[in-house]
Coordinates of C-alpha atoms (C1' of nucleotides) and ligand atoms in Angstrom, one line a residue:
Chain A
M1346 CA 6.7 70.0 -24.9
A1347 CA 7.1 66.9 -26.5
A1348 CA 4.2 65.9 -28.3
M1349 CA 2.2 63.3 -26.8
R1350 CA 1.7 60.4 -28.8
P1351 CA -1.3 58.5 -28.9
E1352 CA 0.3 55.9 -27.1
F1353 CA -0.7 52.7 -28.1
G1354 CA -4.1 53.2 -28.5
A1355 CA -4.8 50.1 -30.0
G1356 CA -5.4 47.7 -27.4
A1357 CA -6.2 44.4 -27.9
G1358 CA -9.6 43.5 -27.4
P1359 CA -11.1 41.1 -25.3
A1360 CA -10.7 38.5 -27.5
G1361 CA -10.8 35.1 -26.4
T1362 CA -12.8 35.7 -23.4
A1363 CA -15.8 34.2 -24.7
S1364 CA -14.4 30.9 -25.5
R1365 CA -12.9 30.5 -22.2
L1366 CA -15.8 31.2 -20.2
P1367 CA -17.9 28.6 -21.5
G1368 CA -15.3 26.2 -20.8
L1369 CA -15.2 27.2 -17.3
Q1370 CA -18.7 27.0 -16.7
A1371 CA -18.9 23.6 -18.1
C1372 CA -16.4 22.6 -15.9
I1373 CA -18.0 23.9 -13.0
S1374 CA -21.2 22.6 -13.7
T1375 CA -19.9 19.3 -13.8
T1376 CA -18.5 19.6 -10.5
A1377 CA -21.4 21.2 -9.1
H1378 CA -23.8 18.7 -9.8
N1379 CA -21.7 16.1 -8.6
I1380 CA -21.2 17.8 -5.5
N1381 CA -23.1 20.1 -3.7
R1382 CA -22.2 19.9 -0.2
P1383 CA -21.2 22.7 1.7
D1384 CA -20.1 20.8 4.5
M1385 CA -17.3 19.1 3.0
R1386 CA -15.1 21.8 2.4
Q1387 CA -12.8 21.4 5.1
T1388 CA -11.6 18.2 4.1
L1389 CA -9.2 19.4 1.8
V1390 CA -8.2 22.3 3.5
S1391 CA -5.6 20.5 5.2
T1392 CA -4.7 18.8 2.2
Q1393 CA -3.5 21.5 0.2
S1394 CA -4.2 24.8 -0.8
C1395 CA -3.7 24.0 -4.2
V1396 CA -7.0 22.7 -4.8
Q1397 CA -8.7 25.3 -3.1
A1398 CA -7.0 27.9 -4.9
E1399 CA -8.1 26.5 -8.1
K1400 CA -11.5 26.3 -7.1
A1401 CA -11.5 29.6 -5.9
F1402 CA -10.6 30.8 -9.2
I1403 CA -13.1 29.1 -10.9
E1404 CA -15.8 30.0 -8.8
H1405 CA -15.2 33.4 -8.3
G1406 CA -14.4 33.7 -11.8
H1407 CA -17.6 32.8 -13.0
H1408 CA -19.5 34.3 -10.3
K1409 CA -18.6 37.7 -10.7
N1410 CA -18.6 39.4 -13.8
K1411 CA -16.2 41.9 -13.8
T1412 CA -15.1 43.6 -16.8
S1413 CA -13.5 41.6 -19.3
A1414 CA -10.4 43.3 -18.6
H1415 CA -10.6 42.5 -15.1
R1416 CA -11.4 39.0 -15.6
Q1417 CA -8.5 38.5 -17.7
R1418 CA -6.3 39.8 -15.3
E1419 CA -7.6 37.7 -12.8
G1420 CA -6.7 34.8 -14.8
E1421 CA -3.3 35.8 -14.9
R1422 CA -2.7 36.9 -11.6
G1423 CA -5.4 35.2 -10.0
W1424 CA -4.0 35.1 -6.9
S1425 CA -4.6 38.4 -6.1
S1426 CA -8.1 38.1 -6.3
L1427 CA -7.9 34.8 -5.0
T1428 CA -7.3 36.0 -1.8
T1429 CA -10.7 36.9 -0.9
P1430 CA -12.5 34.5 -2.8
L1431 CA -11.0 31.7 -1.3
Q1432 CA -13.9 31.2 0.8
T1433 CA -16.0 30.5 -2.0
V1434 CA -14.6 27.3 -2.1
G1435 CA -16.8 25.8 0.3
P1436 CA -19.6 24.7 -1.6
T1437 CA -17.7 23.5 -4.3
T1438 CA -15.3 21.6 -2.8
H1439 CA -15.5 18.9 -3.8
L1440 CA -14.3 17.1 -5.9
K1441 CA -14.7 14.1 -5.0
N1442 CA -17.4 14.3 -3.5
L1443 CA -17.9 11.3 -2.7
S1444 CA -20.8 9.8 -3.6
S1445 CA -23.4 11.7 -4.9
P1446 CA -26.3 10.0 -6.0
R1447 CA -26.3 11.8 -9.1
E1448 CA -23.3 10.4 -10.4
A1449 CA -24.8 7.2 -10.6
P1450 CA -26.1 7.5 -14.0
Y1451 CA -23.4 6.0 -15.7
S1452 CA -21.5 4.3 -13.1
F1453 CA -22.9 1.1 -12.0
R1454 CA -20.4 0.5 -9.4
S1455 CA -19.9 2.5 -6.6
P1456 CA -18.7 5.7 -7.7
E1457 CA -16.9 6.0 -4.6
S1458 CA -14.4 3.5 -5.3
V1459 CA -13.9 4.7 -8.6
E1460 CA -13.5 8.2 -7.6
M1461 CA -11.2 7.3 -5.0
D1462 CA -9.2 5.6 -7.4
E1463 CA -8.9 8.5 -9.5
I1464 CA -8.2 10.7 -6.7
M1465 CA -5.5 8.7 -5.4
A1466 CA -4.0 8.5 -8.7
A1467 CA -4.1 12.1 -9.1
M1468 CA -2.5 12.6 -5.7
V1469 CA 0.2 10.3 -6.5
L1470 CA 1.0 12.0 -9.6
T1471 CA 0.9 15.2 -7.9
S1472 CA 3.2 14.2 -5.3
L1473 CA 5.6 12.6 -7.6
S1474 CA 5.9 15.5 -9.8
C1475 CA 5.9 17.9 -7.1
S1476 CA 9.1 17.0 -5.8
P1477 CA 11.3 14.1 -5.5
T1478 CA 10.6 13.9 -2.0
V1479 CA 7.1 14.0 -2.7
Q1480 CA 5.5 14.6 0.5
S1481 CA 8.1 16.6 1.8
P1482 CA 7.4 20.0 2.1
P1483 CA 8.3 22.5 -0.2
P1484 CA 11.7 22.5 -0.8
M1485 CA 11.9 25.9 -1.9
D1486 CA 10.6 28.8 -0.6
P1487 CA 9.4 28.6 2.7
G1488 CA 8.5 31.9 3.5
P1489 CA 6.9 33.3 0.5
A1490 CA 5.6 30.1 0.2
G1491 CA 2.4 31.3 0.8
S1492 CA 2.6 32.5 -2.4
S1493 CA 4.2 29.6 -3.4
S1494 CA 1.2 28.4 -4.8
S1495 CA 0.9 31.3 -6.8
A1496 CA 4.4 31.4 -7.2
D1497 CA 4.3 28.7 -9.5
M1498 CA 2.4 30.4 -11.8
E1499 CA 4.1 33.3 -11.2
C1500 CA 6.8 32.3 -13.0
C1501 CA 5.2 33.0 -16.0
G1502 CA 1.9 34.0 -15.2
G1503 CA 2.1 36.3 -12.6
E1504 CA 3.4 39.1 -14.3
L1505 CA 3.9 37.9 -17.4
S1506 CA 1.1 38.9 -18.9
D1507 CA 1.1 42.2 -18.0
S1508 CA 3.4 42.8 -20.5
G1509 CA 1.0 45.1 -21.4
S1510 CA 0.5 44.0 -24.4
S1511 CA -2.5 45.3 -25.0
G1512 CA -2.5 48.2 -23.6
Y1513 CA -3.3 49.0 -20.4
W1514 CA -2.6 47.6 -17.3
S1515 CA -5.3 45.5 -17.9
W1516 CA -3.8 43.2 -19.9
D1517 CA -5.8 41.6 -22.2
H1518 CA -5.0 38.4 -22.9
G1519 CA -8.0 37.1 -23.9
N1520 CA -7.6 34.1 -22.5
S1521 CA -6.6 33.7 -19.3
S1522 CA -8.5 31.6 -17.5
P1523 CA -8.3 30.6 -14.2
T1524 CA -8.2 27.5 -12.9
P1525 CA -7.6 24.3 -13.8
S1526 CA -10.0 22.2 -12.5
P1527 CA -11.5 21.6 -9.4
F1528 CA -11.5 18.2 -9.2
V1529 CA -8.4 16.6 -8.9
T1530 CA -6.9 15.7 -5.9
E1531 CA -7.7 15.2 -2.7
M1532 CA -8.5 12.6 -0.5
E1533 CA -11.2 12.3 1.6
G1534 CA -10.2 11.0 4.8
S1535 CA -6.7 10.4 5.0
P1536 CA -4.6 11.8 2.6
D1537 CA -1.6 10.3 4.0
E1538 CA -2.7 6.9 3.5
G1539 CA -3.8 7.4 0.1
L1540 CA -0.6 8.9 -0.8
H1541 CA 1.4 6.3 0.6
M1542 CA -0.5 3.6 -0.8
E1543 CA -0.2 5.0 -4.1
L1544 CA 3.3 5.6 -3.9
E1545 CA 4.1 2.3 -2.7
Q1546 CA 1.8 0.3 -4.6
G1547 CA 1.6 2.6 -7.4
E1548 CA -0.1 1.2 -10.2
E1549 CA -0.9 -1.9 -8.6
L1550 CA -3.6 -0.3 -6.9
N1551 CA -5.1 0.9 -9.9
A1552 CA -4.7 -2.3 -11.5
K1553 CA -6.6 -4.0 -9.0
K1554 CA -9.4 -1.8 -9.1
P1555 CA -11.7 -2.2 -11.8
K1556 CA -11.0 0.2 -14.2
S1557 CA -13.8 -0.3 -16.4
S1558 CA -16.4 1.7 -14.9
F1559 CA -14.9 4.8 -13.9
R1560 CA -16.0 7.7 -15.6
G1561 CA -12.7 8.6 -16.9
V1562 CA -10.3 7.4 -19.4
Y1563 CA -6.6 8.1 -19.7
K1564 CA -5.3 9.6 -22.8
C1565 CA -1.8 9.6 -24.0
L1566 CA -0.6 13.0 -24.5
W1567 CA 2.4 12.1 -26.4
P1568 CA 2.6 14.3 -29.4
S1569 CA 1.5 12.1 -32.0
C1570 CA -0.1 9.5 -30.0
G1571 CA -3.6 9.9 -28.9
K1572 CA -4.1 6.6 -27.4
V1573 CA -6.8 6.4 -24.9
L1574 CA -7.0 3.7 -22.4
T1575 CA -9.3 3.1 -19.6
S1576 CA -6.9 2.3 -17.0
S1577 CA -4.1 4.3 -15.6
V1578 CA -2.0 1.4 -15.5
G1579 CA -2.5 0.7 -19.1
I1580 CA -1.8 4.1 -20.1
K1581 CA 1.3 4.2 -18.0
R1582 CA 2.5 1.1 -19.5
H1583 CA 1.8 2.3 -22.9
I1584 CA 3.7 5.4 -22.3
R1585 CA 6.5 3.7 -20.7
V1586 CA 6.9 1.1 -23.4
L1587 CA 6.1 3.0 -26.5
H1588 CA 7.3 6.5 -25.6
L1589 CA 9.6 6.5 -22.8
G1590 CA 11.0 3.3 -23.5
S1591 CA 11.4 1.5 -20.5
G1592 CA 13.6 2.8 -18.3
S1593 CA 14.3 3.3 -15.0
D1594 CA 12.1 4.0 -12.2
Q1595 CA 12.1 7.4 -13.2
S1596 CA 10.3 6.8 -16.2
Q1597 CA 7.5 6.0 -14.1
R1598 CA 7.1 9.4 -13.0
E1599 CA 7.4 10.8 -16.3
E1600 CA 4.5 8.9 -17.4
D1601 CA 2.4 11.0 -15.5
F1602 CA 3.2 13.8 -17.6
Y1603 CA 2.3 12.1 -20.7
Y1604 CA -1.1 11.1 -20.0
T1605 CA -4.1 12.7 -18.8
K1606 CA -7.2 11.5 -17.3
I1607 CA -10.3 12.6 -18.9
C1608 CA -13.3 12.7 -17.0
C1609 CA -16.0 14.4 -18.4
E1610 CA -19.5 13.9 -18.0
S1611 CA -20.2 13.0 -21.5
V1612 CA -17.0 11.7 -22.2
D1613 CA -17.0 9.1 -19.8
A1614 CA -19.8 7.4 -21.0
S1615 CA -18.9 7.4 -24.5
V1616 CA -15.3 6.9 -24.0
A1617 CA -15.5 4.0 -22.0
P1618 CA -16.8 1.9 -24.6
A1619 CA -15.1 3.3 -27.4
P1620 CA -12.2 5.2 -26.7
S1621 CA -11.3 6.8 -29.7
Q1622 CA -8.7 9.2 -29.5
Q1623 CA -10.1 12.5 -29.6
P1624 CA -8.0 15.3 -29.2
V1625 CA -9.5 15.7 -26.0
G1626 CA -11.2 18.6 -27.2
Q1627 CA -14.2 17.8 -25.5
T1628 CA -12.4 17.1 -22.5
S1629 CA -11.9 20.6 -22.2
A1630 CA -15.1 21.0 -20.9
P1631 CA -14.1 20.5 -17.5
P1632 CA -10.7 21.5 -17.4
P1633 CA -9.9 24.4 -18.9
L1634 CA -8.8 26.7 -16.9
S1635 CA -5.5 27.5 -16.4
W1636 CA -2.7 26.9 -14.6
A1637 CA -3.8 28.0 -11.7
S1638 CA -2.4 28.7 -8.8
C1639 CA -1.8 25.9 -7.3
G1640 CA 1.4 25.1 -7.2
S1641 CA 2.2 22.0 -6.2
P1642 CA 4.9 22.8 -4.1
P1643 CA 2.9 24.3 -1.7
C1644 CA 0.9 21.4 -1.6
S1645 CA 2.0 20.8 1.7
E1646 CA 2.1 24.2 2.8
L1647 CA -1.1 25.2 2.2
Q1648 CA -1.9 28.2 3.5
F1649 CA -1.2 30.6 1.3
L1650 CA -1.1 34.0 1.9
P1651 CA -2.7 35.2 -0.9
A1652 CA -2.8 38.4 0.0
H1653 CA 0.1 39.9 -1.0
R1654 CA 1.2 40.4 -4.3
P1655 CA 2.0 37.9 -6.6
R1656 CA 5.0 39.6 -7.4
S1657 CA 6.5 38.7 -4.4
N1658 CA 6.4 35.3 -5.5
S1659 CA 8.1 36.0 -8.4
S1660 CA 10.8 37.5 -7.0
S1661 CA 11.1 36.0 -3.8
G1662 CA 9.6 32.9 -4.6
V1663 CA 11.6 32.2 -7.3
G1664 CA 12.0 28.9 -6.3
P1665 CA 8.8 27.5 -6.8
S1666 CA 8.4 27.0 -10.2
R1667 CA 9.4 23.6 -10.4
P1668 CA 9.4 22.3 -13.6
S1669 CA 8.5 24.8 -15.6
A1670 CA 6.3 24.3 -18.0
L1671 CA 4.2 21.6 -18.3
S1672 CA 3.0 20.5 -21.2
Q1673 CA 0.4 22.6 -22.2
S1674 CA 0.6 21.3 -25.5
A1675 CA -1.3 18.7 -24.2
P1676 CA -4.9 19.0 -24.2
S1677 CA -6.5 20.9 -21.7
S1678 CA -7.7 18.2 -19.8
F1679 CA -4.4 17.5 -19.0
W1680 CA -4.3 20.3 -16.9
Q1681 CA -7.0 19.5 -14.8
I1682 CA -5.5 16.7 -13.5
H1683 CA -2.0 17.3 -13.6
S1684 CA -2.2 20.8 -13.0
E1685 CA -1.0 20.2 -9.7
H1686 CA 2.0 18.4 -10.5
L1687 CA 3.2 19.6 -13.5
Y1688 CA 2.1 22.4 -14.1
Q1689 CA 3.2 24.2 -11.8
A1690 CA 4.8 25.7 -14.3
C1691 CA 2.5 28.0 -14.4
S1692 CA 2.4 28.7 -17.4
P1693 CA 0.2 31.0 -18.4
V1694 CA 1.0 30.3 -21.6
Q1695 CA -1.4 30.1 -23.9
V1696 CA 0.0 28.8 -26.5
L1697 CA -0.7 28.5 -29.9
V1698 CA -1.7 25.1 -29.6
A1699 CA -4.6 25.5 -27.7
P1700 CA -6.4 28.4 -28.4
R1701 CA -9.3 27.4 -26.5
N1702 CA -7.4 27.0 -23.6
P1703 CA -7.8 29.8 -21.6
A1704 CA -4.8 29.3 -20.0
C1705 CA -3.3 32.3 -20.5
Q1706 CA -1.7 34.3 -22.8
G1707 CA 1.1 33.3 -24.3
W1708 CA 3.9 34.8 -24.3
V1709 CA 5.7 33.8 -27.1
P1710 CA 9.1 33.9 -26.6
I1711 CA 9.6 35.9 -29.2
A1712 CA 7.7 38.4 -29.4
P1713 CA 5.4 40.1 -31.2
V1714 CA 4.2 37.4 -32.9
S1715 CA 0.8 38.1 -32.3
G1716 CA -0.7 35.7 -34.3
H1717 CA -3.1 34.3 -32.1
S1718 CA -2.7 36.2 -29.1
N1719 CA -3.6 39.6 -29.1
T1720 CA -0.7 40.8 -27.6
P1721 CA 1.4 42.6 -29.8
M1722 CA 4.1 43.2 -27.5
V1723 CA 4.8 40.5 -25.4
K1724 CA 7.9 40.3 -23.5
P1725 CA 9.7 37.2 -23.6
R1726 CA 9.6 36.0 -20.3
C1727 CA 8.9 32.5 -20.3
R1728 CA 8.6 30.2 -22.8
S1729 CA 5.8 29.1 -24.6
V1730 CA 4.0 26.2 -24.6
S1731 CA 5.3 23.3 -25.9
V1732 CA 7.9 23.6 -23.8
G1733 CA 6.3 21.3 -21.6
E1734 CA 7.3 18.5 -23.7
Q1735 CA 10.7 19.7 -23.9
W1736 CA 10.9 20.0 -20.3
L1737 CA 9.7 16.6 -19.8
Q1738 CA 12.3 15.2 -22.0
Q1739 CA 15.0 17.0 -20.4
N1740 CA 13.8 16.2 -17.2
R1741 CA 13.7 12.7 -17.8
L1742 CA 17.2 12.7 -19.0
Q1743 CA 18.3 14.0 -15.8
P1744 CA 18.1 12.1 -12.7
M1745 CA 15.2 14.1 -11.9
S1746 CA 16.6 16.3 -9.9
A1747 CA 14.5 16.1 -7.7
S1748 CA 13.7 19.0 -6.7
P1749 CA 12.1 20.8 -8.7
S1750 CA 14.2 23.2 -9.3
R1751 CA 12.5 25.7 -10.7
T1752 CA 14.5 26.4 -13.3
H1753 CA 13.5 29.1 -15.0
C1754 CA 10.8 30.9 -15.7
S1755 CA 11.0 34.3 -15.5
F1756 CA 10.3 36.1 -12.7
R1757 CA 9.8 39.6 -13.1
K1758 CA 11.9 41.0 -15.5
G1759 CA 13.4 43.4 -13.4
R1760 CA 13.2 46.6 -14.9
G1761 CA 13.8 46.6 -18.5
E1762 CA 16.4 48.6 -19.7
A1763 CA 14.3 50.8 -21.6
K1764 CA 13.8 54.1 -20.1
K1765 CA 10.5 54.9 -19.1
C1766 CA 8.7 58.1 -19.2
R1767 CA 9.9 59.0 -15.8
K1768 CA 13.4 58.8 -16.8
V1769 CA 13.0 60.3 -20.1
Y1770 CA 11.1 63.2 -19.1
G1771 CA 11.9 63.5 -15.6
V1772 CA 9.7 64.1 -12.8
E1773 CA 9.4 67.7 -13.6
R1774 CA 7.7 67.0 -16.8
K1775 CA 5.4 64.5 -15.4
D1776 CA 2.7 65.8 -17.5
Q1777 CA 4.5 64.4 -20.5
W1778 CA 4.6 61.0 -19.1
C1779 CA 2.3 58.5 -20.5
T1780 CA -0.8 57.9 -18.6
A1781 CA 0.4 54.7 -17.3
C1782 CA 3.5 56.2 -15.9
R1783 CA 1.5 59.0 -14.4
W1784 CA -0.6 56.5 -12.7
K1785 CA 2.3 54.4 -11.7
K1786 CA 1.3 51.7 -13.9
A1787 CA 3.4 49.9 -16.4
C1788 CA 4.6 52.3 -19.0
Q1789 CA 2.8 52.1 -22.2
R1790 CA 4.9 54.3 -24.1
F1791 CA 8.1 52.4 -23.6
P1792 CA 7.1 49.0 -23.0
D1793 CA 10.4 47.5 -23.0
Chain B
dC519 C1' 18.1 56.1 -3.3
dA520 C1' 15.8 56.0 -8.0
dT521 C1' 13.0 53.7 -10.7
dG522 C1' 9.1 50.7 -12.2
dC523 C1' 4.7 49.3 -11.3
dC524 C1' 1.2 46.3 -8.7
dG525 C1' -2.6 46.6 -5.9
dG526 C1' -5.9 49.5 -4.1
dG527 C1' -8.5 53.4 -3.0
dC528 C1' -11.1 57.4 -4.2
dC529 C1' -14.2 59.9 -7.2
Chain C
dG1086 C1' -13.2 54.3 -15.9
dG1087 C1' -9.9 58.0 -14.7
dC1088 C1' -6.7 59.3 -11.4
dC1089 C1' -3.6 58.7 -7.4
dC1090 C1' -0.6 56.8 -4.2
dG1091 C1' 1.3 53.2 -0.8
dG1092 C1' 4.5 50.1 -0.9
dC1093 C1' 7.4 46.8 -2.7
dA1094 C1' 10.9 44.9 -6.0
dT1095 C1' 14.8 45.7 -8.4
dG1096 C1' 19.0 47.8 -9.6
Ligands
ZN1078 ZN1 5.4 55.8 -19.7

DNA sequence: CATGCCGGGCC
DNA sequence: GGCCCGGCATG
């Protein structure tokens, strides 16, 4: 009889939950009032599941109130839950919603054009980052692709969190939040066209359009630069010139990573006139959510089979992670827009940088750092946040390998080497196993 | 096949 | 929430 230990009793609490929630809601609300049409949901469907997935997260996230634990989990592994909730998307859908009369408040010009613009830009970015081939379908995992969307996140997010840190299978990362933002990409009528246009014309398009009135501003995410410009073209140029340093075509793509579009309700207005560089903090209102599921890769694939375990993605889907991390370091808003493309990284990383970001928990590569996160024992699976930047840099050095190779991220860690209760005590002494083991959950006693 | 554990189901 | 177990991933 070995003595049973109190196994980790101390769990982490639901810590950051509160903060993330608010963010979420804000986000939603924005969207919501912009759009409220149930009918438009199908539009995007074909476009890509990414978006939907995101939305689904959001919506369902805030709709239901599950226990905090649950919620957290969802964030991390959202997909699972996602499955069902997908339908929720309907009403929200929209991002773009084209023109709702309500938007008008600040925009004098037709919001539609403006929005389109943004949307297109987003799409473009997405596609660019998604893969070199852009529209091409997912290079990587075809099959599991379904999960691909989730797969992205999976890299880090999927299981990562469970590291159990806190204690039970219900991880607690206080912050996981689901979903990046709902608005983002999509096109209304013909995605193809939009895409092409953007691709080909690229900034030109944007340039032509009046940038002044749109409700968003572009903020440079470069570490020490917080420049905010009202046009995407401008910001790109800024990035290219000042940060990337002129370069090849490639640099163009990278630019996307370094700037984010901020479109907040309040922000827009104020920003337009005086773009001061805020840390985007406010921006977070809309965005926050996390990585989400949408991987970009799947963009084309779209259907995701949510159903089945995320894990699968991880393992099988290895491929999808694309560039791993994105820069979370960047402000949250960044995510909303770019989530699709870059992020795919999935990173559930929370990062120290942005505590508010619900993104997820971070796993710090090292361990038990715990400082912010509540997780005492985190397994090093992925990297942490700022990696995004690193990644970017690296990436740009390379010829962009196009494909996203996913490099990295961790998939499931296989089985750690640590022996778990089962091995230690044997099936015969099952009663000595930790509760988790008994329940076939992640072992708490020997976390790895 | 053994192990680890996610996702669900039942109470 | 506690408890179990199907089923899958990994080794
Ligand atoms: Zn155990």
